mmCIF file of C-alpha atoms in Angstrom:
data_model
loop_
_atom_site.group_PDB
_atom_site.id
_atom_site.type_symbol
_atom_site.label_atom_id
_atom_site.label_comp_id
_atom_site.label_asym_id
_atom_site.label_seq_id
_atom_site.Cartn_x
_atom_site.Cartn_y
_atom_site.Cartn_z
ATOM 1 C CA UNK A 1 11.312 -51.218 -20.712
ATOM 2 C CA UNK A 2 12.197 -51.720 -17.249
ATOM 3 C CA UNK A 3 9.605 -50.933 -14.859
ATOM 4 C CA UNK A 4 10.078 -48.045 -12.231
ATOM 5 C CA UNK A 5 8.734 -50.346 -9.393
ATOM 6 C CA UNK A 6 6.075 -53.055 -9.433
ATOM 7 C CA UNK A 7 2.327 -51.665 -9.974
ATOM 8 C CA UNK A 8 0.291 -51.355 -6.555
ATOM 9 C CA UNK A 9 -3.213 -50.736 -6.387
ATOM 10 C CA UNK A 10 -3.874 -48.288 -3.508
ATOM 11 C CA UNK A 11 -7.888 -48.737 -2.029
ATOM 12 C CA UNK A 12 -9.177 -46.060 0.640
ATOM 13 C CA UNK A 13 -12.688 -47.222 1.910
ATOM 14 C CA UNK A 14 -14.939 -44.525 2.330
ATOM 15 C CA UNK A 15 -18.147 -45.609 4.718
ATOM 16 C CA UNK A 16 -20.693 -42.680 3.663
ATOM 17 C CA UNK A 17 -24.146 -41.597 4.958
ATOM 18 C CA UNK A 18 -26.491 -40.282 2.621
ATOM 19 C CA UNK A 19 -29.731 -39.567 3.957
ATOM 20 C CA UNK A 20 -31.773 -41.819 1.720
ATOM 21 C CA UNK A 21 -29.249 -44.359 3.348
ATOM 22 C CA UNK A 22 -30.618 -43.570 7.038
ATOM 23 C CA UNK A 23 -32.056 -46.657 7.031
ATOM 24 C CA UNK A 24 -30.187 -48.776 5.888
ATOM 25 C CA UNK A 25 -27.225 -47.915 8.757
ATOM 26 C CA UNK A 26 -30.127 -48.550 11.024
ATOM 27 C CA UNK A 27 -30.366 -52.199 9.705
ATOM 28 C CA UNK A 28 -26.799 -52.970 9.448
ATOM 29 C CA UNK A 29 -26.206 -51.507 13.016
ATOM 30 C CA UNK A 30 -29.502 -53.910 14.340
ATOM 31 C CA UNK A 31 -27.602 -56.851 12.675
ATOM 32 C CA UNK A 32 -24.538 -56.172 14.118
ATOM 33 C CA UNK A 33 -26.160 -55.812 17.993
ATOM 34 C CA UNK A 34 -28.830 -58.140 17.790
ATOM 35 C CA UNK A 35 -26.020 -60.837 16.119
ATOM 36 C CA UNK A 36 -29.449 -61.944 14.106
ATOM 37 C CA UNK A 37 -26.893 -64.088 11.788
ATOM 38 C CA UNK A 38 -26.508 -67.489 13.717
ATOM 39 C CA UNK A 39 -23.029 -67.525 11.708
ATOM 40 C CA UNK A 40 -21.348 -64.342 12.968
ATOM 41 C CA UNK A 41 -20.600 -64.114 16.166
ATOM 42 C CA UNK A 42 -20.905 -59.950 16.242
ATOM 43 C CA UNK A 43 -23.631 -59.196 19.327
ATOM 44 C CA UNK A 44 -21.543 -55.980 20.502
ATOM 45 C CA UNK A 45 -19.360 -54.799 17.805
ATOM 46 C CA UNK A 46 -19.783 -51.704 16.664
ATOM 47 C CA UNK A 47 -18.569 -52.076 12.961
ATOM 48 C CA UNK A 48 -17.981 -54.912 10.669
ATOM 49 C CA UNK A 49 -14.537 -54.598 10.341
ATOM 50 C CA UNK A 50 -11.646 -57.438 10.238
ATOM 51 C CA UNK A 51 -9.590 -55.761 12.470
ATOM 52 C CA UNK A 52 -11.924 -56.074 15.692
ATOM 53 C CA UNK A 53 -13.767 -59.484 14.326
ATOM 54 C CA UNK A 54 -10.863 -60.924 12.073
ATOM 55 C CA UNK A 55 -11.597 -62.317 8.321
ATOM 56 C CA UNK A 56 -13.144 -66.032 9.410
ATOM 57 C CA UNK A 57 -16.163 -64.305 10.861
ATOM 58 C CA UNK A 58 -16.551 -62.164 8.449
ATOM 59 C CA UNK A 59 -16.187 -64.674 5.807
ATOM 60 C CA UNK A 60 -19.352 -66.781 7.196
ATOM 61 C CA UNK A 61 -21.194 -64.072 7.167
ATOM 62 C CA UNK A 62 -20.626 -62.339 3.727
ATOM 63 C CA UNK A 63 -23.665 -64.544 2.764
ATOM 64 C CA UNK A 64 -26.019 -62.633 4.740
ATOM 65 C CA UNK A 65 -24.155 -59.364 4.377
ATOM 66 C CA UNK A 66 -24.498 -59.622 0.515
ATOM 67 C CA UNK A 67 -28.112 -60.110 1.127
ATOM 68 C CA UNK A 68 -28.570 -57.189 3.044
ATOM 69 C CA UNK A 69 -26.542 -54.758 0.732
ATOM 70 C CA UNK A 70 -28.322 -55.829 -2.132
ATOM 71 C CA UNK A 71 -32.074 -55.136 -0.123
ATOM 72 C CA UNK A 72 -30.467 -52.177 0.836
ATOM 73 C CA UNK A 73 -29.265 -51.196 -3.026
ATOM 74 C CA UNK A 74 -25.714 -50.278 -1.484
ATOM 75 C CA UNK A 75 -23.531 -48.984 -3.705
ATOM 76 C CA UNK A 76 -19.742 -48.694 -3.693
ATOM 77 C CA UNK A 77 -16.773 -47.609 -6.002
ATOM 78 C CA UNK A 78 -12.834 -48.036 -6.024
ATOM 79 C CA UNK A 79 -10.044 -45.576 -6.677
ATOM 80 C CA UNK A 80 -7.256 -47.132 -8.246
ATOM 81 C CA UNK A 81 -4.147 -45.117 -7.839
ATOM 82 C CA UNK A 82 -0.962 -46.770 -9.551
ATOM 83 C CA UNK A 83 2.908 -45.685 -8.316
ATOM 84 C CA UNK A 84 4.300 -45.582 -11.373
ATOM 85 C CA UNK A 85 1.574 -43.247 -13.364
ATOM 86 C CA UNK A 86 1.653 -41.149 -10.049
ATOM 87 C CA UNK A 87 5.477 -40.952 -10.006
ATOM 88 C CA UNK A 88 5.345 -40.036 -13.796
ATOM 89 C CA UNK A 89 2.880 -37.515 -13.901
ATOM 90 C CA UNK A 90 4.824 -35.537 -11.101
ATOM 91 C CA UNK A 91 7.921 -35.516 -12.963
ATOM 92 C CA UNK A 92 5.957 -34.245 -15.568
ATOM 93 C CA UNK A 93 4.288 -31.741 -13.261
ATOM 94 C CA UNK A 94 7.936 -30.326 -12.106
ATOM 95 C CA UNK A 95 9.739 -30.321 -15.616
ATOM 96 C CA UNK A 96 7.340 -29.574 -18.088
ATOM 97 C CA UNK A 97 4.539 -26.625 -16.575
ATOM 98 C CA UNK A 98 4.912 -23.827 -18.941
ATOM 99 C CA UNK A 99 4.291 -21.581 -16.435
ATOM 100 C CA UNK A 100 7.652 -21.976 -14.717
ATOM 101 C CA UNK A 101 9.901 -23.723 -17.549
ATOM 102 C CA UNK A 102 9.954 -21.081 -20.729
ATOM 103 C CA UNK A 103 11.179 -24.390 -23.050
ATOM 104 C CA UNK A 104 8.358 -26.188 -22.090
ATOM 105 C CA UNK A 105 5.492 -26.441 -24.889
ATOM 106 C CA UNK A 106 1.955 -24.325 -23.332
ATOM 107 C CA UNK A 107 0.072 -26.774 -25.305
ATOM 108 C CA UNK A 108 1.866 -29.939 -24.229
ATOM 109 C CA UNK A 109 0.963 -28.619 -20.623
ATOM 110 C CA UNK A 110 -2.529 -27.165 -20.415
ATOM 111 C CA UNK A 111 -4.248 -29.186 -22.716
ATOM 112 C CA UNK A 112 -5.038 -32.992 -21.467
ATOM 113 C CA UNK A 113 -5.355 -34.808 -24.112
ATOM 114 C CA UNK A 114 -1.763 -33.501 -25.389
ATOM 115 C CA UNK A 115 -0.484 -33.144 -21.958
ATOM 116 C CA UNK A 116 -1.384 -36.979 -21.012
ATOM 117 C CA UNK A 117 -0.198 -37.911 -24.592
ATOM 118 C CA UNK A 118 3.078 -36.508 -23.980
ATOM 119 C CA UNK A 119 3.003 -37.579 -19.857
ATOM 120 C CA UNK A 120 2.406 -41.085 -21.215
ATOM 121 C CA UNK A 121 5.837 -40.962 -23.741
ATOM 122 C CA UNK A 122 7.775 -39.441 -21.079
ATOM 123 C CA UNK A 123 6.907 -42.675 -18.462
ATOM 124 C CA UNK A 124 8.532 -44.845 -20.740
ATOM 125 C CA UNK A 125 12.209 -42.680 -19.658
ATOM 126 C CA UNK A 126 11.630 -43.136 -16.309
ATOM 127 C CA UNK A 127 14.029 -46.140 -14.830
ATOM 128 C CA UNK A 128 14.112 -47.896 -11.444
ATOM 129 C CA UNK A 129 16.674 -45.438 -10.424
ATOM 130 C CA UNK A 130 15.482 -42.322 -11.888
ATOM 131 C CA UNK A 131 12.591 -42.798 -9.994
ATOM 132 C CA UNK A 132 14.460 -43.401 -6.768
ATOM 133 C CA UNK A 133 16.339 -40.098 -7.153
ATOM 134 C CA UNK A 134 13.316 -38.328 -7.978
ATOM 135 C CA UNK A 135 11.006 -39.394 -4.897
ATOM 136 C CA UNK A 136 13.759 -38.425 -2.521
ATOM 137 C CA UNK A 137 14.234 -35.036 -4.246
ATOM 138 C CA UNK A 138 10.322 -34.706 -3.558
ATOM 139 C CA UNK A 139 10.707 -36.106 0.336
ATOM 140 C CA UNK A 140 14.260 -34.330 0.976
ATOM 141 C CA UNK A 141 14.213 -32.221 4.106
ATOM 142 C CA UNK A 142 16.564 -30.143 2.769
ATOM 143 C CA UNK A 143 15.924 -27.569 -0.386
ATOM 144 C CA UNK A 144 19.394 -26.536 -1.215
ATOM 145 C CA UNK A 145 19.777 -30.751 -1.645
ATOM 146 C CA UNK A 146 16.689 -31.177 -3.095
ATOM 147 C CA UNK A 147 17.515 -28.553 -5.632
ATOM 148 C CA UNK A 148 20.883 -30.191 -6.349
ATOM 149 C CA UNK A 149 19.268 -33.283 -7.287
ATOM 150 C CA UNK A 150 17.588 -31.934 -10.338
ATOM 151 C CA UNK A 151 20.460 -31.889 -12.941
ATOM 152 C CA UNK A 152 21.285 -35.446 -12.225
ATOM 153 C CA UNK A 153 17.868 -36.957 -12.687
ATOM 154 C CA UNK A 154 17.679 -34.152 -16.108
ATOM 155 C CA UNK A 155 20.808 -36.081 -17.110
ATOM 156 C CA UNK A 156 19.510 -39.596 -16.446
ATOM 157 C CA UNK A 157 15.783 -38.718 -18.638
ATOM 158 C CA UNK A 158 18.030 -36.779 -21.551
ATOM 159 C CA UNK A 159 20.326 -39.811 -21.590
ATOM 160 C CA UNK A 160 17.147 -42.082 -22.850
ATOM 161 C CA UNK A 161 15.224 -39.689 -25.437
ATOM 162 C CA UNK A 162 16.645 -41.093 -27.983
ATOM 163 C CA UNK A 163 14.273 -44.033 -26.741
ATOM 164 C CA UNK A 164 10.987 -41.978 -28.218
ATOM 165 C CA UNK A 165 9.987 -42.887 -31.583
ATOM 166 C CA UNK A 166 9.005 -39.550 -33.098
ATOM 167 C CA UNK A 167 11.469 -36.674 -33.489
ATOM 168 C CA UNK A 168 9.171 -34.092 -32.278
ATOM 169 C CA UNK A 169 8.841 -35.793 -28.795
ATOM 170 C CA UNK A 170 12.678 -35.945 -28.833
ATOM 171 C CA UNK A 171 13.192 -32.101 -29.994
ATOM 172 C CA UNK A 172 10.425 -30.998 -27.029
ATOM 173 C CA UNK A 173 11.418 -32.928 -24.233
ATOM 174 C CA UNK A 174 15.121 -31.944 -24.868
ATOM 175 C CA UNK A 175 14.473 -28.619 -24.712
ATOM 176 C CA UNK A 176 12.604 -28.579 -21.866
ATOM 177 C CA UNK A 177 14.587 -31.374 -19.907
ATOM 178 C CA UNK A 178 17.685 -29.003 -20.852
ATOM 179 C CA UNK A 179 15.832 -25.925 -19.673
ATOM 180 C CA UNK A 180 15.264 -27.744 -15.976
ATOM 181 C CA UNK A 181 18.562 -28.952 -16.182
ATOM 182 C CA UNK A 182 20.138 -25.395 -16.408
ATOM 183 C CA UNK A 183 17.698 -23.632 -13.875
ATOM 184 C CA UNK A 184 16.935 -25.495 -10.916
ATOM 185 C CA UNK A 185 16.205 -22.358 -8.661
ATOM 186 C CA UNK A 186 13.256 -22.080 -11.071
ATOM 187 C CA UNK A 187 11.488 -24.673 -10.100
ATOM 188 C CA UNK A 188 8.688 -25.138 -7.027
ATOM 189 C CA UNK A 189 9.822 -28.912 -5.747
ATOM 190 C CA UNK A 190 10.137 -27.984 -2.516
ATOM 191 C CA UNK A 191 7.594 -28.096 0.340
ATOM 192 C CA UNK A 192 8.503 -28.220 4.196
ATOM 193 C CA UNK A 193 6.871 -30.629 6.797
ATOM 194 C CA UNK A 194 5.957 -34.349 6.944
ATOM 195 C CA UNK A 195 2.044 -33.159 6.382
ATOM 196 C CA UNK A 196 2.710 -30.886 3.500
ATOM 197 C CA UNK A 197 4.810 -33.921 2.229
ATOM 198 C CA UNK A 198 2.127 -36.185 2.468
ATOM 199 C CA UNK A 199 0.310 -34.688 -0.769
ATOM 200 C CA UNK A 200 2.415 -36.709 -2.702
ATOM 201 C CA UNK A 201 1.491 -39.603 -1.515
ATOM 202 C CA UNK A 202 -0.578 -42.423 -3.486
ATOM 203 C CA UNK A 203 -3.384 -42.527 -0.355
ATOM 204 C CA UNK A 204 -3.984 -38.480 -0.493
ATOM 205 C CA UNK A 205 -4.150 -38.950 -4.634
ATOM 206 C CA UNK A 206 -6.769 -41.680 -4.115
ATOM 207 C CA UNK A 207 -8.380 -39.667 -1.137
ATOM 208 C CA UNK A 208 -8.991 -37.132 -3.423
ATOM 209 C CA UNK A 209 -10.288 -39.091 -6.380
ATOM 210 C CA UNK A 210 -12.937 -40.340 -4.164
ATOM 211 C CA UNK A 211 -13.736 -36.963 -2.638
ATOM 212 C CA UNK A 212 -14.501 -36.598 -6.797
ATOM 213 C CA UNK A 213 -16.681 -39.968 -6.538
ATOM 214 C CA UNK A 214 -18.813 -39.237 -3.175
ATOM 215 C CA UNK A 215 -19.729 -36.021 -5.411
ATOM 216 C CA UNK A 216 -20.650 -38.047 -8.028
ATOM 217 C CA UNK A 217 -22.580 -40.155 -6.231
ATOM 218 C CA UNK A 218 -24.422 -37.022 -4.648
ATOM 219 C CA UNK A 219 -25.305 -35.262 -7.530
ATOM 220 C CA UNK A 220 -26.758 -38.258 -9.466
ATOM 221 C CA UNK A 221 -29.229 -39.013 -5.969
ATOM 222 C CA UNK A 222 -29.706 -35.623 -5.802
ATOM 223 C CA UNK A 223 -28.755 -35.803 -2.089
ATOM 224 C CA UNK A 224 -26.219 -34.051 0.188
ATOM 225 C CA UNK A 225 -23.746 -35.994 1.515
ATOM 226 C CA UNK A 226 -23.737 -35.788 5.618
ATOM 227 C CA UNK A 227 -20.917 -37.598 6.545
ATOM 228 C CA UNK A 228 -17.841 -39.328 5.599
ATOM 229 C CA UNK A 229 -15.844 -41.912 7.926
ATOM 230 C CA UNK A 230 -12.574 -43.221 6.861
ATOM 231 C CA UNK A 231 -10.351 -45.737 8.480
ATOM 232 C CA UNK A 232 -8.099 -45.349 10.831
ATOM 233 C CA UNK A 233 -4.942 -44.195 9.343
ATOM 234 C CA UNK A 234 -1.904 -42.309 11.549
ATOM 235 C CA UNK A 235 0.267 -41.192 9.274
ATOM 236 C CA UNK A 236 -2.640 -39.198 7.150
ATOM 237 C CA UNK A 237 -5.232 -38.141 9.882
ATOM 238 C CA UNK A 238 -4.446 -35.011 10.009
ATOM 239 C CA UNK A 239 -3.582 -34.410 6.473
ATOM 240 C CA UNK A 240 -7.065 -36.238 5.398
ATOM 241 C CA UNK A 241 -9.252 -33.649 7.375
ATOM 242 C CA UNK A 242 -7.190 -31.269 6.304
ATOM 243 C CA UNK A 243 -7.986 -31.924 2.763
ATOM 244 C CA UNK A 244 -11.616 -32.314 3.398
ATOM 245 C CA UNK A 245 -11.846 -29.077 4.364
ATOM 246 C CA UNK A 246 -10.204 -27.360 1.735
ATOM 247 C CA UNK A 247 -12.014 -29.178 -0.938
ATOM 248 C CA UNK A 248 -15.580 -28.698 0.944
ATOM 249 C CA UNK A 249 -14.813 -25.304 1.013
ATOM 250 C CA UNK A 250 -13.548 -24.756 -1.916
ATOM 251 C CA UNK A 251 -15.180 -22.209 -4.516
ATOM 252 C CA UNK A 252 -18.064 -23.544 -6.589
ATOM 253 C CA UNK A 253 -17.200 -21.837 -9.495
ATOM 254 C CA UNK A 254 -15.994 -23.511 -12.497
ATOM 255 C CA UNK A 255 -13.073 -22.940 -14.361
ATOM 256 C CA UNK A 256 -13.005 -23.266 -17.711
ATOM 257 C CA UNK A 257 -9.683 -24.823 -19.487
ATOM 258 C CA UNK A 258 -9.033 -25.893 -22.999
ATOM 259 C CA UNK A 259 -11.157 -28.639 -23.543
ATOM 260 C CA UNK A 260 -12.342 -29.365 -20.342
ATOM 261 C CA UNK A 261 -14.409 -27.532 -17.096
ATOM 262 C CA UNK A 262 -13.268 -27.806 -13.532
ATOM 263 C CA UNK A 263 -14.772 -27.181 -10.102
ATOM 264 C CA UNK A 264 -12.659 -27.455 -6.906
ATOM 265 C CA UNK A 265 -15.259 -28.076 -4.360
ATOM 266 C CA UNK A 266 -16.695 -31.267 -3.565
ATOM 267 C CA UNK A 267 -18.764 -32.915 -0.427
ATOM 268 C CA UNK A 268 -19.546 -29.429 0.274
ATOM 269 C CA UNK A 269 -21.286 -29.285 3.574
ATOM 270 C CA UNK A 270 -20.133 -32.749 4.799
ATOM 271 C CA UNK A 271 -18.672 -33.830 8.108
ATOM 272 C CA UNK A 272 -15.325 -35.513 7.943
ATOM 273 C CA UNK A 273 -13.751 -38.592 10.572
ATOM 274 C CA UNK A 274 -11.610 -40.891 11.388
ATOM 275 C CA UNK A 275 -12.584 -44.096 12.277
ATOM 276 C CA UNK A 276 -11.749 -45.026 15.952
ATOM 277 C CA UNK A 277 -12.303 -48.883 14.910
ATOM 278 C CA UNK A 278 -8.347 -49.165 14.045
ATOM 279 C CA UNK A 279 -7.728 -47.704 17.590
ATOM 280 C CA UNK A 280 -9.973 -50.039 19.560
ATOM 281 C CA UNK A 281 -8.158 -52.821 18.072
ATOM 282 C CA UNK A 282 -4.737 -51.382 18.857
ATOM 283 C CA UNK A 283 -5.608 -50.623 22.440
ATOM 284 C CA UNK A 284 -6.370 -54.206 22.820
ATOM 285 C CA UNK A 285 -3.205 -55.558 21.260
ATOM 286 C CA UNK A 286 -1.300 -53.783 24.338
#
């Protein structure tokens, strides 16, 4: 199977303050001003980040920064966002919701385990080009082109079904490929602005899944989360704090699906911002 485009790993650092991790900031920012490590030069900086000190620095100090984080009992996790599982599962997302495509099977949809079962068959249809095609339709500026889009990349997915090994994968995603094909006014693909765009892109997915782990991370310490500080990043400021707040003040309530429970709000009562670190640097590259 030829892959739609070579697997990236997508990491957002998160810097967060918890309150039981008050002190610890308090020692990381004395190490940092007092330059207590005789190996990094840092008296003055106000983060340790390789954009203001550079890697070699920081490199001959991770000994004593390792030291510190463990006294400290940091903790830290990774979201791992991958293009071509993120490209798939929209495609699935636009073609097969039951709730805008009659052909398309209710179960198939709002169940996950049979919804990623049947994501995961339809990745494997998915060339290098189909995937080209389909990206633009999502970024296109323009909906009547955007909309014109969607029986050509139909045709392109029907023409490799008969790639699926069982029959009843064939007989559902025909029908509902067909369905798409035949009704492209039906379907919501299309979403104005460069900011509105920007939800489909791999750093918002993995904002979001760590939004999900800073809540995680709350709950089991049993403490609110304060404050959350995220690099520096231009193209996604705005659309970062604008997720924030709609997932802090989201409604607590869960909703209850086949199989699973969901609740929308996380890092409820948190502060969100950007990081001016990135912008320091830049200011001096002028």
């Amino acid at each position: 199977m030829k892959p739609v485009t070579p697997a990236k790993t997508y990491l957002t650092r998160i810097s967060l303050t918890f309150s039981r991790l008050h002190w610890s900031r308090r020692r990381i920012s004395t190490f940092c001003m007092e330059g207590r490590s005789s190996r990094f030069p840092c008296a003055g900086v106000p983060a340790l980040h390789a954009s203001v000190v550079g890697m070699g620095p920081i490199e001959n100090a991770a000994g004593d920064i390792l030291s510190l984080l463990k006294k400290i009992d940091a903790r830290f996790f990774v979201s791992r966002v991958e293009k071509r599982y993120l490209l798939a599962t929209k495609v699935y997302d636009v073609f097969f919701d039951s709730g805008e495509n009659p052909a398309a099977s209710w179960s198939a949809y709002n169940i996950r385990p049979l919804k990623m079962i049947l994501c995961f068959k339809v990745v494997t249809l998915i060339t290098e080009q189909i995937a080209r095609d389909f990206w633009d339709m999502l970024m296109a500026r323009n909906e009547k082109t955007a909309r014109q889009t969607i029986p050509v990349i139909c045709e392109a997915l029907l023409a490799q079904v008969p790639t699926l090994a069982d029959a009843r994968s064939r007989e559902v995603v025909t029908e509902t490929l067909i369905w798409s094909r035949d009704h492209p006014e039906a379907l919501d693909i299309f979403i104005e602005g460069r900011q509105a765009k920007n939800g489909h892109m791999p750093n918002m997915v993995a904002f979001a899944n760590l939004l999900d782990g800073l809540e995680g991370f709350s709950k089991r310490w049993r403490r609110p989360l304060r404050k959350i500080v995220h690099d520096r990043q231009s193209q996604f400021e705005g659309s970062l704090a604008e997720w924030h707040k709609m997932f802090s003040n989201a409604s607590d309530e869960p909703i209850h699906r086949p199989g699973e429970t969901i609740v929308f709000q996380k890092v409820a009562g948190s502060t969100f911002e950007v990081s001016a670190v990135g912008r320091q640097r830049r200011n001096s590259d002028r």
